[in-house]
PDB file of C-alpha atoms and ligand atoms in Angstrom:
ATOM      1  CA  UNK X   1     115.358 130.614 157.742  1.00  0.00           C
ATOM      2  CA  UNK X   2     114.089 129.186 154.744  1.00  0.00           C
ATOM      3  CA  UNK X   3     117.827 127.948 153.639  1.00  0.00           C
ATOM      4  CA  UNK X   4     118.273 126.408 156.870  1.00  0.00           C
ATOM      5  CA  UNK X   5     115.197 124.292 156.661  1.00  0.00           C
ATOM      6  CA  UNK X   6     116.531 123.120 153.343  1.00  0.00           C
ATOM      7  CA  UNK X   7     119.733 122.723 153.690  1.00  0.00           C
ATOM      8  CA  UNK X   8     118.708 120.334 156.991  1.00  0.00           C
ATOM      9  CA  UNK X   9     115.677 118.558 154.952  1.00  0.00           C
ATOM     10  CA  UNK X  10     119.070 117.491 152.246  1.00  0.00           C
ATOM     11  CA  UNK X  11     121.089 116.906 154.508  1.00  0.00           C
ATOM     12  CA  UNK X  12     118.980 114.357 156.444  1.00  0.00           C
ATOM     13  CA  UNK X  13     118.088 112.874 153.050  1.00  0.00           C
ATOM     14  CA  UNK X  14     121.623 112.141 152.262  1.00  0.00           C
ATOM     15  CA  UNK X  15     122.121 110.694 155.637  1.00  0.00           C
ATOM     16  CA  UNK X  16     119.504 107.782 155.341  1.00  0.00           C
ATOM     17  CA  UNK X  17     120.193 107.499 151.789  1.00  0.00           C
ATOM     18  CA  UNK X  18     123.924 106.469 153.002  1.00  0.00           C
ATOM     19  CA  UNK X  19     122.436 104.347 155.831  1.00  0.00           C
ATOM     20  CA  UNK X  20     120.261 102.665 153.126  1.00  0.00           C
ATOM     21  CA  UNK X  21     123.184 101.847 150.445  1.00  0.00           C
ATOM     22  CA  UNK X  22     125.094 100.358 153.612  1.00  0.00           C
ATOM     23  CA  UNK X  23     122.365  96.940 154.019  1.00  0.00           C
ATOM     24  CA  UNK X  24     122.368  97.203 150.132  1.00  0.00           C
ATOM     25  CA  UNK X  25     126.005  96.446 149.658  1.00  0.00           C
ATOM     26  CA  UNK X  26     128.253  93.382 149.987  1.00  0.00           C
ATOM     27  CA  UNK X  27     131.797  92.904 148.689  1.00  0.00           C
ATOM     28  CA  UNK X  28     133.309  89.320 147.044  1.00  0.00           C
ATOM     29  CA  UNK X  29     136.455  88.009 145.580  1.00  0.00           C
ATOM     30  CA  UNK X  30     136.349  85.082 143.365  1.00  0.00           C
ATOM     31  CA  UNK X  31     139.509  83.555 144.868  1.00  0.00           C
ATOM     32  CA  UNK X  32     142.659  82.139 142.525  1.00  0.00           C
ATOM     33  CA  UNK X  33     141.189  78.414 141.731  1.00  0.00           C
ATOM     34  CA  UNK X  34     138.339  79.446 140.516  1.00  0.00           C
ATOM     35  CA  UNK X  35     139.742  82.161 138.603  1.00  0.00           C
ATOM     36  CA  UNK X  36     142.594  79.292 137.549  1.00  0.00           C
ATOM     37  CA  UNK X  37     139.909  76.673 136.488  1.00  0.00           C
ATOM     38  CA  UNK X  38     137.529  79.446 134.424  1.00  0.00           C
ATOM     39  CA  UNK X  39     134.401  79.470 136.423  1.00  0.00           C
ATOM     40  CA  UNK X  40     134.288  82.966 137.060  1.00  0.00           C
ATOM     41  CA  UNK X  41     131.716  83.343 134.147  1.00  0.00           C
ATOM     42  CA  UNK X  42     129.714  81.029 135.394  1.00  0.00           C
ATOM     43  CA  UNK X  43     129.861  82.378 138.965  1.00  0.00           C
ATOM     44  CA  UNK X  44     129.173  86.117 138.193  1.00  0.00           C
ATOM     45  CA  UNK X  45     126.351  84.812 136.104  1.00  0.00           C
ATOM     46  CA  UNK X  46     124.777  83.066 139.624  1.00  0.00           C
ATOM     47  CA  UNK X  47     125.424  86.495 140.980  1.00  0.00           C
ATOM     48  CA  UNK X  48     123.478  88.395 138.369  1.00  0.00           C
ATOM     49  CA  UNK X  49     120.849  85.690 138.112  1.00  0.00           C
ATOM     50  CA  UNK X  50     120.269  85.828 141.483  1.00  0.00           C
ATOM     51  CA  UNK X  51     119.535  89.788 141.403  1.00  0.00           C
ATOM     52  CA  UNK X  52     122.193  91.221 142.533  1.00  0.00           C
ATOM     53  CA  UNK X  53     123.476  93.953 140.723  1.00  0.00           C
ATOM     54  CA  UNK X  54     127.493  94.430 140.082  1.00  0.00           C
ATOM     55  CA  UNK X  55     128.941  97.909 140.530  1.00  0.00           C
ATOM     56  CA  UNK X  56     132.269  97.910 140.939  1.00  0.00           C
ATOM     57  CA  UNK X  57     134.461  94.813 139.522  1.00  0.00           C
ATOM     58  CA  UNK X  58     137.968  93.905 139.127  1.00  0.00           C
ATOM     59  CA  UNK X  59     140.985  91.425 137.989  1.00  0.00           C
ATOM     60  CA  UNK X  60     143.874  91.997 140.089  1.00  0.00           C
ATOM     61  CA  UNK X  61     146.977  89.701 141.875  1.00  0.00           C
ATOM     62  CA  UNK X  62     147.190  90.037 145.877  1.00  0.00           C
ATOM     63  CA  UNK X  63     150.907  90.681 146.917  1.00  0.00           C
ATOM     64  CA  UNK X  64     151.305  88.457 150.025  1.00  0.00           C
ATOM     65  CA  UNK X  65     151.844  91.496 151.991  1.00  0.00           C
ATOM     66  CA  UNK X  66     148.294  93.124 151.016  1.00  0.00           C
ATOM     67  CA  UNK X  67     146.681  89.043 151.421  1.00  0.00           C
ATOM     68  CA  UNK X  68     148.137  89.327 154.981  1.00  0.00           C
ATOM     69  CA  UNK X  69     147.111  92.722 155.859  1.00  0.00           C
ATOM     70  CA  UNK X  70     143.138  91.587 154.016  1.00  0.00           C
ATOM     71  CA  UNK X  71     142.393  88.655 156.538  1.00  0.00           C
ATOM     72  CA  UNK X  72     144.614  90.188 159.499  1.00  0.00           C
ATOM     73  CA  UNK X  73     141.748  89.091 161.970  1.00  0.00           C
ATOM     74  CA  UNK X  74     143.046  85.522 160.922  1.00  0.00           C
ATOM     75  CA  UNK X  75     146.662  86.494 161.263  1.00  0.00           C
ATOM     76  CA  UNK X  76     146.768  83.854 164.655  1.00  0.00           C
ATOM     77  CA  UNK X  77     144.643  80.917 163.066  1.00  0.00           C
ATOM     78  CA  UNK X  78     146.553  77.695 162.051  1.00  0.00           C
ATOM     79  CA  UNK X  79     145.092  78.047 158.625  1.00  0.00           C
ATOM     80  CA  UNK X  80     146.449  81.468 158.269  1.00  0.00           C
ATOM     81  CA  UNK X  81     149.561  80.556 156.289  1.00  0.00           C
ATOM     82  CA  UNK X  82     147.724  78.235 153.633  1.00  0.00           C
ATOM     83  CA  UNK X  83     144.888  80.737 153.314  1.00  0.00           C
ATOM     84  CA  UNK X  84     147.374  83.947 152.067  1.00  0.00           C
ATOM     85  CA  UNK X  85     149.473  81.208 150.071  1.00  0.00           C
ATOM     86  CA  UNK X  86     146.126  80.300 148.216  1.00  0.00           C
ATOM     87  CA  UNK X  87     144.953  83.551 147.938  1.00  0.00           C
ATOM     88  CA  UNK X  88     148.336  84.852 145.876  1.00  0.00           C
ATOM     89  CA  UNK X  89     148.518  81.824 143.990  1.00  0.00           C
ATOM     90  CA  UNK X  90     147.441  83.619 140.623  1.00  0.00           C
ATOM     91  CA  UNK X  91     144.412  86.595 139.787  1.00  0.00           C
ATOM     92  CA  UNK X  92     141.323  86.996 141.304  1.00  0.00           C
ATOM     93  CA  UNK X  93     138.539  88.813 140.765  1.00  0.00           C
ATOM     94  CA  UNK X  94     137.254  91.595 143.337  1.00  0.00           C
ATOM     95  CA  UNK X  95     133.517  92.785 142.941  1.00  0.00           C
ATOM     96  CA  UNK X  96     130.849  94.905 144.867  1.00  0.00           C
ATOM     97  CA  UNK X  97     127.177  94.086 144.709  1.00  0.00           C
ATOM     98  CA  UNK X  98     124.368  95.604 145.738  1.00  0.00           C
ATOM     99  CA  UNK X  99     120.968  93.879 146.542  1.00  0.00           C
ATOM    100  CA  UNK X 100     118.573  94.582 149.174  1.00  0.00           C
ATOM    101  CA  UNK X 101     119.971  92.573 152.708  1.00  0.00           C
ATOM    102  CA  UNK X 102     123.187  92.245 150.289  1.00  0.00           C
ATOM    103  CA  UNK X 103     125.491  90.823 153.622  1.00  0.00           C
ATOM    104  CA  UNK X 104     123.226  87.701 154.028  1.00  0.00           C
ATOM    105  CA  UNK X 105     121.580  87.128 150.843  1.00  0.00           C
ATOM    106  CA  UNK X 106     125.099  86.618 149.512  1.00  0.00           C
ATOM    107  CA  UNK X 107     125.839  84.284 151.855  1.00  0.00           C
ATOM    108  CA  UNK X 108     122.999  82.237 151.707  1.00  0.00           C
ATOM    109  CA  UNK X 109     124.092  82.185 147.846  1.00  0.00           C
ATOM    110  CA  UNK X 110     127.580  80.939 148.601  1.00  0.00           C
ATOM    111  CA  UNK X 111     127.212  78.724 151.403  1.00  0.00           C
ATOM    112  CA  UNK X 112     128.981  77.680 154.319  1.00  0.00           C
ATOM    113  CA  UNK X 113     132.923  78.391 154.643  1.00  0.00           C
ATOM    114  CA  UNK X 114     133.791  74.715 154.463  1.00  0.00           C
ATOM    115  CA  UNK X 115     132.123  73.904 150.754  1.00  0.00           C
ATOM    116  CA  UNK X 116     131.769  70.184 152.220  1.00  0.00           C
ATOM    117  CA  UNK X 117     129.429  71.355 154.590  1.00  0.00           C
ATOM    118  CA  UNK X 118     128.124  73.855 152.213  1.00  0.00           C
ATOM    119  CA  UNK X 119     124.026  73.495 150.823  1.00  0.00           C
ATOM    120  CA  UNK X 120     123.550  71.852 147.877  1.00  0.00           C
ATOM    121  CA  UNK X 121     123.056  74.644 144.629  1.00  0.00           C
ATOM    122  CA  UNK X 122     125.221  77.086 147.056  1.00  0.00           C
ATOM    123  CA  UNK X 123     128.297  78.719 145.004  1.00  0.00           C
ATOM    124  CA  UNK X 124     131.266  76.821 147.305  1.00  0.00           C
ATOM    125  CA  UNK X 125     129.536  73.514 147.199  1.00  0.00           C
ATOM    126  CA  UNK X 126     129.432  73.904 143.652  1.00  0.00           C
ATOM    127  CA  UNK X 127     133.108  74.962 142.813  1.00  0.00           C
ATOM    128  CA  UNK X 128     135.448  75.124 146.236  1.00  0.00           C
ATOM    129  CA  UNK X 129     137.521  72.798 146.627  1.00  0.00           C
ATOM    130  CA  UNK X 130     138.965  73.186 150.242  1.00  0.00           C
ATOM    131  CA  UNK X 131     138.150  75.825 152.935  1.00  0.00           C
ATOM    132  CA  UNK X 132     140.864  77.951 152.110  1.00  0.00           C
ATOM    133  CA  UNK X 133     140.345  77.411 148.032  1.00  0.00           C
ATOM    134  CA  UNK X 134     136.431  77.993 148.694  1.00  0.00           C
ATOM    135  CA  UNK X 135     135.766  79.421 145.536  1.00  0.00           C
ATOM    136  CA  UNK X 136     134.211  82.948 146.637  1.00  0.00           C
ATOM    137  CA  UNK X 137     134.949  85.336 149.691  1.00  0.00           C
ATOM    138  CA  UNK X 138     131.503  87.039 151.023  1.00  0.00           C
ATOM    139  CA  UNK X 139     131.954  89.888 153.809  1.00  0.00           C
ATOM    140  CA  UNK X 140     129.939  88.767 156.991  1.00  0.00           C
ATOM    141  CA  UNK X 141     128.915  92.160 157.799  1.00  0.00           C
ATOM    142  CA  UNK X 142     127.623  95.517 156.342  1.00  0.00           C
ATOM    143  CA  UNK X 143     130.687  97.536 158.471  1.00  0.00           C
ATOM    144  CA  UNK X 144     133.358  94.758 156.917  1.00  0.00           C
ATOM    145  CA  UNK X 145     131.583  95.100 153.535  1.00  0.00           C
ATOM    146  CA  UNK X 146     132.607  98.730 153.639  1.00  0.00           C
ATOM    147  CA  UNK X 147     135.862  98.329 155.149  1.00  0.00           C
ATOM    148  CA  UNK X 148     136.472  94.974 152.155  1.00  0.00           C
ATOM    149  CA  UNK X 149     135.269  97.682 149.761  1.00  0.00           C
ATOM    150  CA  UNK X 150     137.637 100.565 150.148  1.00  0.00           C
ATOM    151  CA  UNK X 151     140.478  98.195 150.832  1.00  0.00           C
ATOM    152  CA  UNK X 152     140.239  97.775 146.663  1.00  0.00           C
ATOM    153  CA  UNK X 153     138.528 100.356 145.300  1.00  0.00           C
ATOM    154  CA  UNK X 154     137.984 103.986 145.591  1.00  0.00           C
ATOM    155  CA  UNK X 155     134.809 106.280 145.237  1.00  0.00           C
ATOM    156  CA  UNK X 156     134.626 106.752 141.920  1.00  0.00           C
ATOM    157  CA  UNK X 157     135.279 103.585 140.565  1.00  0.00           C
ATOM    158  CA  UNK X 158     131.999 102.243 142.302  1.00  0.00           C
ATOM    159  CA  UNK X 159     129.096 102.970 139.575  1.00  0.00           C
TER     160      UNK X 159
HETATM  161  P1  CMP L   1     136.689  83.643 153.458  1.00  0.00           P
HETATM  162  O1  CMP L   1     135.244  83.893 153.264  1.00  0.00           O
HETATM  163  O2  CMP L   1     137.629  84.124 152.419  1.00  0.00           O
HETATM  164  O3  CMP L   1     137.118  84.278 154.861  1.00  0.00           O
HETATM  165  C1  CMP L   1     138.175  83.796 155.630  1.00  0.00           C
HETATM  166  C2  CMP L   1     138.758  82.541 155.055  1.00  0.00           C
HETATM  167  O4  CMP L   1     139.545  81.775 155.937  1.00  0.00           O
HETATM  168  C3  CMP L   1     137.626  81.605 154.686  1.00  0.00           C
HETATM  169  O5  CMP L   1     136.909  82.082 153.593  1.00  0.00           O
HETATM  170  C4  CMP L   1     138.365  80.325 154.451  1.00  0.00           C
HETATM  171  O6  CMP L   1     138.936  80.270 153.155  1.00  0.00           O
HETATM  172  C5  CMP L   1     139.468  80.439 155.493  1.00  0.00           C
HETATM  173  N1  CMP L   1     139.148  79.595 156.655  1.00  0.00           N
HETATM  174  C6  CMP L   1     138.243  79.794 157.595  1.00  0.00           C
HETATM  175  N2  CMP L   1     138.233  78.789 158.505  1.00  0.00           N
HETATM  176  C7  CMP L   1     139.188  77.956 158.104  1.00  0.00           C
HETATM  177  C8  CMP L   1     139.685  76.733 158.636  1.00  0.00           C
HETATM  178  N3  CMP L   1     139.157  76.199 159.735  1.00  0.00           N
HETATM  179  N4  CMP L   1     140.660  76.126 157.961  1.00  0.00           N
HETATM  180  C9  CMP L   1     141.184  76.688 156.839  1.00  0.00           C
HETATM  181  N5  CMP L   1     140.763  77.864 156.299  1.00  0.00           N
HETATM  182  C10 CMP L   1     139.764  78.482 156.932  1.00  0.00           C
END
C-alpha cells in the first residue's frame, strides 16, 4: 500500500517536473553569416546576459538534405530554396536554452523574422542581414522547441 502511494507521489512529481522544463526550454541556431562574420561571441553573450542559461551547444554543417528535412513546413514557400542554400552555406551553431517562458522571451530577444522590421536592440536587427540570413533561428513554440531539440541532440548531451 505504502509503495504504491510512493511510487504514484514520484511519479506525479516527475510528470510536472517534465511539464515544467517544457515552458523552460527554447532551441536556436546561429545561422552561417553570422557564424561567417564572427558574431557568435557576441550573440551568445546577449543570450547569457539576458538570463538565459545554455545547456546543450554545438558547431556543426547542415547537409542540404537535413536543411530541407529542418524547415519542411516551408518546403512550398517561394523562399524555400534561398533559405536551405543559406543555411548550408558554411557552420552554424545549434544551442538549447532554458529560461522561464523560454519560447517567447527568446523571441522578444531576437526580433521579428524580417531584421528590417525587427525592434531596435533585438538580436536580427542588430546582425541579420536578409530574412533568410537573419542571424538567429528561435523555435515559435514549446512542442517545436522539443521537436528542434532532438532533431540535433540527444538526451545526454543536454546538461
Ligand atoms: P527562421 O526563424 O529560421 O524560421 C524560418 C525561416 O524562413 C525564417 O527564419 C527566415 O529566415 C525564413 N523566412 C521566413 N519568411 C520568409 C520570407 N517571406 N522570405 C524569405 N525567407 C523567409
Amino acid at each position: 500500500m505504502l509503495y504504491f502511494f510512493v511510487n504514484k507521489h514520484i511519479k506525479t512529481t516527475k510528470k510536472e517536473k517534465a511539464m515544467q522544463l517544457k515552458s523552460n526550454r527554447t532551441f536556436t541556431m546561429i545561422k552561417p553569416k553570422s557564424v561567417e562574420h564572427g558574431h557568435m561571441g557576441e550573440i551568445i553573450d546577449i543570450i547569457i546576459k539576458d538570463g538565459f542559461k545554455i545547456v546543450a551547444m554545438k558547431m556543426l554543417r547542415l547537409s542540404t538534405a537535413d536543411a530541407q528535412k529542418f524547415y519542411n513546413i516551408h518546403s512550398a514557400k517561394p523562399f524555400f530554396d534561398d533559405l536551405v542554400q543559406s543555411m548550408t552555406n558554411g557552420p552554424i551553431i545549434v544551442a538549447v536554452l532554458e529560461k522561464d517562458d523560454a519560447v517567447n522571451n527568446y523571441r522578444r530577444l531576437i526580433g521579428c523574422t524580417n531584421p528590417k522590421e525587427a525592434v531596435e536592440g533585438t538580436i536580427r536587427k542588430k546582425y541579420g542581414i536578409s530574412i533568410s540570413d537573419n542571424s538567429v533561428h528561435g523555435s515559435d513554440s514549446d512542442e517545436n522547441a522539443e521537436v528542434e531539440t532532438y532533431f540535433y541532440f540527444s538526451e545526454r548531451e543536454i546538461c
